[in-house]
Amino acid sequence: LDARSPMALRVAIDVGFDDLMSDGERKSLASQCGLCHSIASQAEHRPHVALAVCCGTGGGERSLSLLRAAGLEQWQPLSWQGGSSASLLSMPGTSVDDLVYLSPDAPDVLSELTPSAVYVIGGLVDRHKVRGASRERAAALGIRCARLPL
């Protein structure tokens, strides 16, 4: 990936993995989401940060509650999607072909960033390694899955 090419990226954080995390891990996730928003809002080339709250298989209500307590409604610019995990598929201005779920377990390597894509990060703090969770979420939604070239 060419870090020298600035572009406005769209990033979604899927916080629908409540059932795979402890209370402490959910608190850590809320803190990390706040940090991501803070960094993004101060960046020279600001990405559009969207929190995709997925309540399908794992819920997201507890993580959303912690995010609201951290001031989610005041974070600008920010949008979030509620409801089922299909909310990722109904993000405004986005088609399923635009979504790329980033997963360390994906067989494909992300070789380039495209401005039309929405890069979905699985909001899962897993101190005990939950393998394949983000890849399985992407497959269930029919979303392309790729890993970073690390």
C-alpha positions as a Python dict, from the first residue, in 0.01 Angstrom:
ca = {
    (1, 'L'): (0, 0, 0),
    (2, 'D'): (137, 336, -99),
    (3, 'A'): (128, 555, 211),
    (4, 'R'): (228, 861, 8),
    (5, 'S'): (-107, 883, -174),
    (6, 'P'): (-358, 1074, 42),
    (7, 'M'): (-727, 1002, -10),
    (8, 'A'): (-1045, 1027, 190),
    (9, 'L'): (-1106, 677, 323),
    (10, 'R'): (-1433, 547, 461),
    (11, 'V'): (-1395, 324, 763),
    (12, 'A'): (-1663, 133, 954),
    (13, 'I'): (-1610, -33, 1290),
    (14, 'D'): (-1839, -331, 1339),
    (15, 'V'): (-1908, -338, 1713),
    (16, 'G'): (-2144, -635, 1701),
    (17, 'F'): (-1927, -892, 1876),
    (18, 'D'): (-2060, -849, 2233),
    (19, 'D'): (-2106, -1222, 2288),
    (20, 'L'): (-1735, -1286, 2223),
    (21, 'M'): (-1604, -1029, 2473),
    (22, 'S'): (-1592, -982, 2848),
    (23, 'D'): (-1706, -659, 3015),
    (24, 'G'): (-1345, -543, 3033),
    (25, 'E'): (-1291, -613, 2663),
    (26, 'R'): (-1608, -418, 2575),
    (27, 'K'): (-1479, -122, 2780),
    (28, 'S'): (-1148, -148, 2596),
    (29, 'L'): (-1334, -150, 2263),
    (30, 'A'): (-1524, 168, 2357),
    (31, 'S'): (-1197, 334, 2454),
    (32, 'Q'): (-1030, 225, 2129),
    (33, 'C'): (-1325, 351, 1920),
    (34, 'G'): (-1295, 688, 2094),
    (35, 'L'): (-922, 694, 2021),
    (36, 'C'): (-986, 607, 1654),
    (37, 'H'): (-1238, 888, 1627),
    (38, 'S'): (-1002, 1136, 1795),
    (39, 'I'): (-713, 1049, 1563),
    (40, 'A'): (-936, 1053, 1255),
    (41, 'S'): (-1086, 1392, 1342),
    (42, 'Q'): (-738, 1544, 1373),
    (43, 'A'): (-590, 1384, 1061),
    (44, 'E'): (-488, 1597, 765),
    (45, 'H'): (-687, 1371, 531),
    (46, 'R'): (-985, 1281, 747),
    (47, 'P'): (-1151, 948, 687),
    (48, 'H'): (-1524, 916, 730),
    (49, 'V'): (-1562, 710, 1047),
    (50, 'A'): (-1883, 509, 1079),
    (51, 'L'): (-1972, 281, 1366),
    (52, 'A'): (-2172, -10, 1233),
    (53, 'V'): (-2358, -153, 1531),
    (54, 'C'): (-2452, -508, 1438),
    (55, 'C'): (-2701, -694, 1652),
    (56, 'G'): (-2733, -1008, 1443),
    (57, 'T'): (-2532, -1296, 1586),
    (58, 'G'): (-2348, -1126, 1867),
    (59, 'G'): (-2543, -818, 1953),
    (60, 'G'): (-2394, -478, 1998),
    (61, 'E'): (-2620, -328, 2259),
    (62, 'R'): (-2369, -344, 2545),
    (63, 'S'): (-2087, -198, 2335),
    (64, 'L'): (-2320, 75, 2206),
    (65, 'S'): (-2419, 159, 2564),
    (66, 'L'): (-2052, 207, 2656),
    (67, 'L'): (-1995, 418, 2344),
    (68, 'R'): (-2292, 638, 2432),
    (69, 'A'): (-2153, 682, 2783),
    (70, 'A'): (-1826, 793, 2618),
    (71, 'G'): (-2016, 1064, 2427),
    (72, 'L'): (-2089, 891, 2095),
    (73, 'E'): (-2362, 1141, 2004),
    (74, 'Q'): (-2115, 1432, 2020),
    (75, 'W'): (-1849, 1275, 1797),
    (76, 'Q'): (-1835, 1471, 1470),
    (77, 'P'): (-1823, 1370, 1192),
    (78, 'L'): (-1967, 1032, 1273),
    (79, 'S'): (-2251, 811, 1171),
    (80, 'W'): (-2365, 476, 1297),
    (81, 'Q'): (-2594, 204, 1183),
    (82, 'G'): (-2817, 18, 1423),
    (83, 'G'): (-3028, -293, 1394),
    (84, 'S'): (-2908, -622, 1256),
    (85, 'S'): (-2572, -713, 1111),
    (86, 'A'): (-2725, -632, 773),
    (87, 'S'): (-2691, -266, 872),
    (88, 'L'): (-2346, -280, 714),
    (89, 'L'): (-2521, -358, 388),
    (90, 'S'): (-2751, -59, 419),
    (91, 'M'): (-2500, 216, 494),
    (92, 'P'): (-2597, 527, 295),
    (93, 'G'): (-2415, 562, -36),
    (94, 'T'): (-2270, 212, -15),
    (95, 'S'): (-2328, -103, -214),
    (96, 'V'): (-2218, -451, -108),
    (97, 'D'): (-1946, -430, -374),
    (98, 'D'): (-1797, -128, -193),
    (99, 'L'): (-1751, -313, 138),
    (100, 'V'): (-1420, -477, 229),
    (101, 'Y'): (-1410, -654, 565),
    (102, 'L'): (-1055, -650, 700),
    (103, 'S'): (-961, -976, 870),
    (104, 'P'): (-626, -1126, 969),
    (105, 'D'): (-768, -1465, 865),
    (106, 'A'): (-856, -1363, 508),
    (107, 'P'): (-681, -1551, 227),
    (108, 'D'): (-663, -1241, 4),
    (109, 'V'): (-416, -959, 71),
    (110, 'L'): (-534, -600, 28),
    (111, 'S'): (-299, -463, -237),
    (112, 'E'): (-451, -119, -294),
    (113, 'L'): (-692, 123, -131),
    (114, 'T'): (-979, 260, -335),
    (115, 'P'): (-1174, 576, -248),
    (116, 'S'): (-1510, 414, -324),
    (117, 'A'): (-1456, 131, -74),
    (118, 'V'): (-1572, 119, 286),
    (119, 'Y'): (-1314, -67, 494),
    (120, 'V'): (-1483, -256, 778),
    (121, 'I'): (-1284, -329, 1091),
    (122, 'G'): (-1418, -595, 1325),
    (123, 'G'): (-1458, -430, 1665),
    (124, 'L'): (-1346, -731, 1862),
    (125, 'V'): (-1108, -706, 2155),
    (126, 'D'): (-1012, -1068, 2200),
    (127, 'R'): (-746, -1111, 2462),
    (128, 'H'): (-786, -1488, 2419),
    (129, 'K'): (-778, -1493, 2035),
    (130, 'V'): (-1109, -1570, 1869),
    (131, 'R'): (-992, -1699, 1532),
    (132, 'G'): (-1199, -1642, 1219),
    (133, 'A'): (-1470, -1420, 1374),
    (134, 'S'): (-1435, -1131, 1129),
    (135, 'R'): (-1388, -1363, 831),
    (136, 'E'): (-1703, -1554, 928),
    (137, 'R'): (-1899, -1227, 968),
    (138, 'A'): (-1788, -1116, 620),
    (139, 'A'): (-1886, -1452, 469),
    (140, 'A'): (-2228, -1445, 639),
    (141, 'L'): (-2294, -1101, 491),
    (142, 'G'): (-2149, -1181, 149),
    (143, 'I'): (-1884, -910, 185),
    (144, 'R'): (-1538, -929, 31),
    (145, 'C'): (-1275, -1009, 293),
    (146, 'A'): (-906, -915, 280),
    (147, 'R'): (-612, -883, 515),
    (148, 'L'): (-361, -603, 541),
    (149, 'P'): (-16, -676, 394),
    (150, 'L'): (155, -706, 732),
}
